[in-house]
Amino acid sequence: MASELCKTISEAKLERHKNLFLNYRNLHHFPLELLKDEGLQYLERLYMKRNSLTTLPENLAQKLPNLVELYLHSNNIVVVPEAIGSLVKLQFLDLSDNALEIVCPEIGRLRSLRHLRLANNQLKYLPAVPPVWIVEVGDLRELQTLDISTNRLITLPERLHMCLSLQYLTADRNHLWYVPRHLCQLPSLNELSMAGNRLAFLPLDLGRSRELQYVYVDNNIHLKGLPSYLYNKVIGCSGCGSPIQVSEVKLLSFSSGQLTVFLPAEVKSIGTETDHVLPLQELAMRTLYNTYYRFLKDLNFLTPISLPKSLLELLHCPLGHCHRCSQPMFTIVYPK
């Protein structure tokens, strides 16, 4: 594996690749080969999803000065170094599904950043202090997409409205109890999703902007009403809130004369005529993965005797993962 990694990076250096794919490499540390000598000066896109990285090198910007897109989805990154603020050309940063508890203020220096994804972390707040960050986050004038769903946020930065290019703001499944009124001033905001929070009210002028067309606030059990400006918008379920409880689902039934028999609730969970039914092999692979990997943390427990070699190899390396729930997929992969 190590020799293959070195070969891949060496080829990228020699042939001046603009894209480098290092996904699913079981990397625990940032490859030193990427940082040797002058680094990869021509590299624009680096994919390192589904590894076990815990941090990033301090000299990342020095060795990869032309990086435009950095994908670090599904690692174990706890701290993002301050040096990331020196990636002046960075436009896309994906840190979803990591272990982040704090976002370093230096992210506010990424003036070219257009898409920032921080979903599925442990964030309790976005930096609003020290005060210098408040100014810098407002300087993210190019930011178009911000995804901070599935964290532990209680509030959003008051100066978020200074991101004048922001079009899509997703903050589902947090602990937010109000929407900052300043968000109503975002001139380019087209979609606001805050499903599965603790919202009790919304600003009365939310939806006044013609640009805002989609507002998703489902699964906020304390929310009793909507501003009148939202009545001509697309409102409701984005599929991002809490899962529907069985008790809330209308049970299926069949009738014969005056007799009506309700089917068990489990029948509904399997699917209806409009649902896509997964192949039996796919369901079996997911069950095996959940049993042996999530609980025993060891897939080596299985042997070629208990499972065909082809399926055993597939179990160790899924074809992909669901971009919403991160569940592995083995025989079918849906495009995002």
CSV table of C-alpha atoms in Angstrom, one decimal:
chain,number,residue,atom,x,y,z
A,1,MET,CA,0.0,0.0,0.0
A,2,ALA,CA,2.8,2.4,0.9
A,3,SER,CA,4.7,1.7,-2.3
A,4,GLU,CA,1.5,2.2,-4.3
A,5,LEU,CA,0.9,5.5,-2.6
A,6,CYS,CA,4.4,6.7,-3.3
A,7,LYS,CA,4.1,5.7,-6.9
A,8,THR,CA,0.8,7.6,-7.3
A,9,ILE,CA,2.2,10.8,-5.8
A,10,SER,CA,5.4,10.5,-7.8
A,11,GLU,CA,3.5,10.3,-11.0
A,12,ALA,CA,1.4,13.3,-10.0
A,13,LYS,CA,4.6,15.3,-9.4
A,14,LEU,CA,6.3,14.2,-12.6
A,15,GLU,CA,3.3,14.6,-14.9
A,16,ARG,CA,2.1,17.8,-13.1
A,17,HIS,CA,-1.4,16.5,-12.3
A,18,LYS,CA,-4.0,18.9,-11.3
A,19,ASN,CA,-6.2,16.3,-9.6
A,20,LEU,CA,-5.0,13.7,-7.0
A,21,PHE,CA,-7.3,11.0,-5.7
A,22,LEU,CA,-6.2,9.5,-2.3
A,23,ASN,CA,-9.6,8.3,-1.1
A,24,TYR,CA,-10.0,5.0,0.8
A,25,ARG,CA,-6.3,4.7,1.5
A,26,ASN,CA,-6.5,4.1,5.3
A,27,LEU,CA,-4.2,7.0,5.8
A,28,HIS,CA,-3.6,7.9,9.5
A,29,HIS,CA,-1.1,10.7,8.6
A,30,PHE,CA,-0.8,13.2,5.8
A,31,PRO,CA,1.5,11.6,3.3
A,32,LEU,CA,5.0,13.1,3.6
A,33,GLU,CA,5.6,12.5,-0.1
A,34,LEU,CA,3.1,15.3,-0.8
A,35,LEU,CA,5.3,17.7,1.3
A,36,LYS,CA,8.8,16.8,0.1
A,37,ASP,CA,10.9,19.3,-1.8
A,38,GLU,CA,8.7,21.9,-3.5
A,39,GLY,CA,5.5,19.8,-3.1
A,40,LEU,CA,2.9,19.7,-5.8
A,41,GLN,CA,2.9,23.2,-7.2
A,42,TYR,CA,0.4,22.4,-10.0
A,43,LEU,CA,-2.1,20.5,-7.9
A,44,GLU,CA,-5.6,22.1,-7.9
A,45,ARG,CA,-7.8,19.4,-6.4
A,46,LEU,CA,-7.0,17.0,-3.6
A,47,TYR,CA,-9.4,14.2,-2.6
A,48,MET,CA,-8.6,12.5,0.7
A,49,LYS,CA,-12.1,11.2,1.7
A,50,ARG,CA,-12.7,8.1,3.9
A,51,ASN,CA,-9.3,8.0,5.6
A,52,SER,CA,-8.3,8.3,9.2
A,53,LEU,CA,-6.5,11.6,9.2
A,54,THR,CA,-6.5,13.5,12.6
A,55,THR,CA,-4.9,16.8,11.5
A,56,LEU,CA,-3.3,18.7,8.6
A,57,PRO,CA,0.3,19.8,8.2
A,58,GLU,CA,1.2,23.4,9.0
A,59,ASN,CA,3.0,23.9,5.7
A,60,LEU,CA,0.1,22.7,3.6
A,61,ALA,CA,-0.3,26.1,1.8
A,62,GLN,CA,3.4,26.3,1.1
A,63,LYS,CA,3.5,22.9,-0.6
A,64,LEU,CA,0.2,23.1,-2.3
A,65,PRO,CA,-0.1,26.8,-3.1
A,66,ASN,CA,-2.5,26.4,-6.1
A,67,LEU,CA,-5.1,24.2,-4.3
A,68,VAL,CA,-8.6,25.1,-5.4
A,69,GLU,CA,-10.6,22.2,-3.9
A,70,LEU,CA,-9.8,20.1,-0.8
A,71,TYR,CA,-12.0,17.2,0.1
A,72,LEU,CA,-11.5,15.7,3.6
A,73,HIS,CA,-14.9,14.2,4.1
A,74,SER,CA,-15.1,11.3,6.6
A,75,ASN,CA,-11.8,11.4,8.5
A,76,ASN,CA,-11.0,11.9,12.2
A,77,ILE,CA,-9.8,15.5,12.1
A,78,VAL,CA,-10.1,17.3,15.4
A,79,VAL,CA,-8.1,20.4,14.7
A,80,VAL,CA,-7.6,22.4,11.5
A,81,PRO,CA,-4.3,24.3,11.6
A,82,GLU,CA,-4.2,28.0,11.4
A,83,ALA,CA,-2.1,27.7,8.2
A,84,ILE,CA,-5.2,26.7,6.3
A,85,GLY,CA,-6.0,30.4,6.0
A,86,SER,CA,-3.0,30.7,3.7
A,87,LEU,CA,-4.7,28.7,0.9
A,88,VAL,CA,-5.6,31.9,-0.8
A,89,LYS,CA,-7.0,30.2,-4.0
A,90,LEU,CA,-9.2,27.6,-2.1
A,91,GLN,CA,-12.8,27.7,-3.4
A,92,PHE,CA,-14.2,24.4,-2.0
A,93,LEU,CA,-13.5,22.9,1.5
A,94,ASP,CA,-15.2,19.8,2.7
A,95,LEU,CA,-14.6,18.8,6.3
A,96,SER,CA,-17.9,16.9,6.8
A,97,ASP,CA,-18.0,13.8,9.0
A,98,ASN,CA,-15.0,14.5,11.1
A,99,ALA,CA,-14.5,15.2,14.8
A,100,LEU,CA,-14.2,19.0,14.8
A,101,GLU,CA,-15.2,20.7,18.0
A,102,ILE,CA,-13.8,24.1,17.0
A,103,VAL,CA,-13.4,25.9,13.7
A,104,CYS,CA,-10.2,27.9,13.6
A,105,PRO,CA,-10.8,31.6,13.0
A,106,GLU,CA,-8.2,31.6,10.1
A,107,ILE,CA,-10.8,30.0,7.8
A,108,GLY,CA,-12.2,33.5,7.6
A,109,ARG,CA,-9.1,34.5,5.5
A,110,LEU,CA,-10.1,32.2,2.7
A,111,ARG,CA,-11.4,35.1,0.6
A,112,SER,CA,-11.9,32.9,-2.6
A,113,LEU,CA,-13.9,30.3,-0.7
A,114,ARG,CA,-17.3,29.5,-2.4
A,115,HIS,CA,-18.4,26.2,-0.7
A,116,LEU,CA,-17.8,25.3,2.9
A,117,ARG,CA,-19.1,22.0,4.3
A,118,LEU,CA,-18.8,21.3,8.0
A,119,ALA,CA,-21.7,18.8,8.5
A,120,ASN,CA,-21.6,15.9,10.9
A,121,ASN,CA,-19.1,17.2,13.4
A,122,GLN,CA,-19.2,18.2,17.1
A,123,LEU,CA,-19.3,22.0,16.7
A,124,LYS,CA,-21.0,23.8,19.5
A,125,TYR,CA,-20.5,27.2,18.0
A,126,LEU,CA,-19.0,28.9,15.0
A,127,PRO,CA,-16.3,31.4,15.8
A,128,ALA,CA,-17.7,34.8,16.7
A,129,VAL,CA,-14.7,35.6,18.9
A,130,PRO,CA,-12.1,36.9,18.8
A,131,PRO,CA,-13.7,40.0,17.2
A,132,VAL,CA,-11.3,39.9,14.3
A,133,TRP,CA,-13.0,36.8,13.1
A,134,ILE,CA,-16.3,38.6,12.9
A,135,VAL,CA,-14.9,40.9,10.4
A,136,GLU,CA,-13.2,38.1,8.5
A,137,VAL,CA,-16.3,35.9,8.2
A,138,GLY,CA,-18.0,38.9,6.7
A,139,ASP,CA,-15.2,39.1,4.2
A,140,LEU,CA,-16.1,35.7,2.7
A,141,ARG,CA,-17.9,37.6,0.0
A,142,GLU,CA,-17.6,34.7,-2.5
A,143,LEU,CA,-19.2,32.1,-0.2
A,144,GLN,CA,-22.2,30.5,-1.9
A,145,THR,CA,-22.8,27.3,0.1
A,146,LEU,CA,-22.5,26.7,3.9
A,147,ASP,CA,-23.5,23.3,5.3
A,148,ILE,CA,-23.3,23.1,9.1
A,149,SER,CA,-26.0,20.4,9.6
A,150,THR,CA,-25.8,17.7,12.3
A,151,ASN,CA,-23.7,19.6,14.8
A,152,ARG,CA,-24.5,21.0,18.3
A,153,LEU,CA,-24.9,24.6,17.4
A,154,ILE,CA,-27.1,26.8,19.6
A,155,THR,CA,-26.7,30.0,17.7
A,156,LEU,CA,-25.4,31.3,14.3
A,157,PRO,CA,-22.9,34.1,14.0
A,158,GLU,CA,-24.8,37.4,13.9
A,159,ARG,CA,-22.5,38.7,11.2
A,160,LEU,CA,-23.3,35.8,8.8
A,161,HIS,CA,-25.4,38.3,6.8
A,162,MET,CA,-22.1,39.9,5.6
A,163,CYS,CA,-21.6,36.9,3.3
A,164,LEU,CA,-23.3,38.6,0.5
A,165,SER,CA,-23.0,35.8,-2.1
A,166,LEU,CA,-24.5,33.1,0.2
A,167,GLN,CA,-27.2,31.2,-1.7
A,168,TYR,CA,-27.6,27.9,0.3
A,169,LEU,CA,-27.5,27.7,4.0
A,170,THR,CA,-28.1,24.3,5.6
A,171,ALA,CA,-28.2,24.0,9.4
A,172,ASP,CA,-30.4,21.0,9.9
A,173,ARG,CA,-30.3,18.9,13.1
A,174,ASN,CA,-28.6,21.3,15.5
A,175,HIS,CA,-29.9,22.9,18.7
A,176,LEU,CA,-30.8,26.3,17.2
A,177,TRP,CA,-33.7,28.0,18.9
A,178,TYR,CA,-34.0,31.1,16.7
A,179,VAL,CA,-33.1,32.5,13.3
A,180,PRO,CA,-31.0,35.7,13.4
A,181,ARG,CA,-33.0,38.4,11.9
A,182,HIS,CA,-30.0,39.6,10.0
A,183,LEU,CA,-30.2,36.6,7.7
A,184,CYS,CA,-33.3,38.2,6.2
A,185,GLN,CA,-30.9,40.7,4.7
A,186,LEU,CA,-28.9,38.2,2.7
A,187,PRO,CA,-29.5,39.4,-0.9
A,188,SER,CA,-28.6,36.2,-2.7
A,189,LEU,CA,-30.0,33.6,-0.3
A,190,ASN,CA,-32.1,31.1,-2.3
A,191,GLU,CA,-32.5,28.2,0.1
A,192,LEU,CA,-32.6,28.1,3.9
A,193,SER,CA,-32.9,24.7,5.7
A,194,MET,CA,-33.1,24.5,9.5
A,195,ALA,CA,-35.0,21.3,9.9
A,196,GLY,CA,-34.8,19.3,13.1
A,197,ASN,CA,-33.9,22.1,15.4
A,198,ARG,CA,-35.6,23.8,18.4
A,199,LEU,CA,-37.0,26.8,16.6
A,200,ALA,CA,-39.9,28.5,18.4
A,201,PHE,CA,-40.4,31.4,16.1
A,202,LEU,CA,-39.2,32.9,12.8
A,203,PRO,CA,-38.4,36.6,12.0
A,204,LEU,CA,-41.5,38.3,10.6
A,205,ASP,CA,-39.7,39.5,7.6
A,206,LEU,CA,-38.2,36.1,6.7
A,207,GLY,CA,-39.2,35.5,3.0
A,208,ARG,CA,-39.5,39.2,2.1
A,209,SER,CA,-36.6,38.8,-0.3
A,210,ARG,CA,-37.6,37.6,-3.7
A,211,GLU,CA,-34.4,35.5,-4.0
A,212,LEU,CA,-35.4,33.3,-1.0
A,213,GLN,CA,-37.6,30.6,-2.6
A,214,TYR,CA,-37.1,27.5,-0.4
A,215,VAL,CA,-37.5,27.5,3.4
A,216,TYR,CA,-37.3,24.1,5.3
A,217,VAL,CA,-38.2,24.2,9.0
A,218,ASP,CA,-39.9,20.9,9.4
A,219,ASN,CA,-39.4,18.9,12.6
A,220,ASN,CA,-39.3,22.0,14.9
A,221,ILE,CA,-41.9,20.9,17.3
A,222,HIS,CA,-42.1,24.2,19.1
A,223,LEU,CA,-42.7,26.2,15.9
A,224,LYS,CA,-46.4,27.3,15.9
A,225,GLY,CA,-46.6,29.7,13.0
A,226,LEU,CA,-45.0,31.1,9.8
A,227,PRO,CA,-44.4,34.6,8.6
A,228,SER,CA,-46.9,35.8,6.0
A,229,TYR,CA,-44.0,36.3,3.5
A,230,LEU,CA,-43.5,32.6,3.3
A,231,TYR,CA,-46.9,31.7,2.0
A,232,ASN,CA,-45.8,32.0,-1.6
A,233,LYS,CA,-42.5,30.1,-1.1
A,234,VAL,CA,-41.7,26.4,-1.1
A,235,ILE,CA,-42.0,25.4,2.6
A,236,GLY,CA,-41.7,22.1,4.4
A,237,CYS,CA,-39.9,18.9,4.3
A,238,SER,CA,-36.4,18.7,2.8
A,239,GLY,CA,-35.9,15.1,3.9
A,240,CYS,CA,-33.2,16.3,6.3
A,241,GLY,CA,-35.1,16.4,9.6
A,242,SER,CA,-35.6,13.6,12.2
A,243,PRO,CA,-36.9,10.3,10.8
A,244,ILE,CA,-40.7,9.8,10.9
A,245,GLN,CA,-41.8,7.7,13.9
A,246,VAL,CA,-43.8,4.6,13.3
A,247,SER,CA,-46.6,6.0,15.4
A,248,GLU,CA,-46.9,8.9,13.0
A,249,VAL,CA,-47.2,6.7,9.9
A,250,LYS,CA,-50.6,5.8,8.6
A,251,LEU,CA,-50.8,2.0,8.7
A,252,LEU,CA,-51.6,0.0,5.6
A,253,SER,CA,-54.8,-2.1,5.6
A,254,PHE,CA,-57.0,-4.2,3.4
A,255,SER,CA,-60.8,-4.6,3.6
A,256,SER,CA,-63.2,-7.4,2.8
A,257,GLY,CA,-66.9,-6.3,3.2
A,258,GLN,CA,-67.3,-4.7,6.6
A,259,LEU,CA,-64.0,-6.2,7.9
A,260,THR,CA,-60.9,-4.1,7.9
A,261,VAL,CA,-57.5,-5.6,8.8
A,262,PHE,CA,-54.5,-3.3,9.5
A,263,LEU,CA,-51.1,-4.7,8.6
A,264,PRO,CA,-48.2,-4.5,11.0
A,265,ALA,CA,-46.3,-1.2,11.1
A,266,GLU,CA,-43.2,-3.0,9.9
A,267,VAL,CA,-44.9,-3.5,6.5
A,268,LYS,CA,-44.8,0.3,6.0
A,269,SER,CA,-41.1,0.5,6.9
A,270,ILE,CA,-40.3,-2.0,4.1
A,271,GLY,CA,-41.8,0.2,1.5
A,272,THR,CA,-44.7,1.2,-0.6
A,273,GLU,CA,-45.3,1.0,-4.4
A,274,THR,CA,-43.5,4.4,-4.7
A,275,ASP,CA,-40.4,3.4,-2.7
A,276,HIS,CA,-37.3,1.8,-4.2
A,277,VAL,CA,-36.7,-1.7,-2.9
A,278,LEU,CA,-33.0,-2.6,-2.4
A,279,PRO,CA,-31.7,-5.9,-3.8
A,280,LEU,CA,-31.4,-8.7,-1.3
A,281,GLN,CA,-27.7,-8.9,-1.8
A,282,GLU,CA,-27.3,-5.2,-0.9
A,283,LEU,CA,-29.3,-5.6,2.2
A,284,ALA,CA,-27.3,-8.6,3.3
A,285,MET,CA,-24.0,-6.8,2.7
A,286,ARG,CA,-25.1,-3.9,4.8
A,287,THR,CA,-26.3,-6.2,7.6
A,288,LEU,CA,-22.9,-8.0,7.6
A,289,TYR,CA,-21.0,-4.7,7.6
A,290,ASN,CA,-23.1,-3.3,10.5
A,291,THR,CA,-22.7,-6.5,12.5
A,292,TYR,CA,-19.0,-7.1,12.1
A,293,TYR,CA,-17.5,-3.7,11.6
A,294,ARG,CA,-19.6,-1.4,13.8
A,295,PHE,CA,-19.9,-3.7,16.7
A,296,LEU,CA,-16.7,-5.8,16.5
A,297,LYS,CA,-14.6,-3.3,14.7
A,298,ASP,CA,-13.0,-6.1,12.8
A,299,LEU,CA,-13.9,-7.5,9.4
A,300,ASN,CA,-11.1,-10.0,9.6
A,301,PHE,CA,-13.3,-12.2,11.7
A,302,LEU,CA,-14.9,-13.3,8.4
A,303,THR,CA,-13.0,-15.8,6.3
A,304,PRO,CA,-13.3,-16.9,2.6
A,305,ILE,CA,-14.9,-20.0,4.0
A,306,SER,CA,-17.8,-18.1,5.5
A,307,LEU,CA,-18.2,-15.7,2.6
A,308,PRO,CA,-17.1,-15.8,-1.1
A,309,LYS,CA,-13.9,-14.1,-1.7
A,310,SER,CA,-15.4,-11.5,-4.1
A,311,LEU,CA,-18.0,-10.5,-1.5
A,312,LEU,CA,-15.4,-10.5,1.3
A,313,GLU,CA,-13.3,-8.0,-0.7
A,314,LEU,CA,-16.3,-5.9,-1.4
A,315,LEU,CA,-17.2,-5.9,2.3
A,316,HIS,CA,-13.8,-4.5,3.1
A,317,CYS,CA,-14.0,-1.7,0.5
A,318,PRO,CA,-17.6,-0.5,-0.3
A,319,LEU,CA,-18.3,1.0,-3.7
A,320,GLY,CA,-19.4,4.2,-2.0
A,321,HIS,CA,-21.3,5.9,0.7
A,322,CYS,CA,-24.6,7.7,0.9
A,323,HIS,CA,-23.9,11.4,0.9
A,324,ARG,CA,-26.7,12.1,3.4
A,325,CYS,CA,-26.4,9.4,6.0
A,326,SER,CA,-22.9,8.0,5.2
A,327,GLN,CA,-24.1,4.4,5.1
A,328,PRO,CA,-21.9,2.2,2.9
A,329,MET,CA,-23.3,0.9,-0.3
A,330,PHE,CA,-21.9,-2.3,-1.9
A,331,THR,CA,-23.7,-3.3,-5.1
A,332,ILE,CA,-25.3,0.0,-6.1
A,333,VAL,CA,-24.2,3.6,-5.9
A,334,TYR,CA,-26.5,6.5,-6.5
A,335,PRO,CA,-25.1,9.8,-7.9
A,336,LYS,CA,-25.5,12.8,-5.6
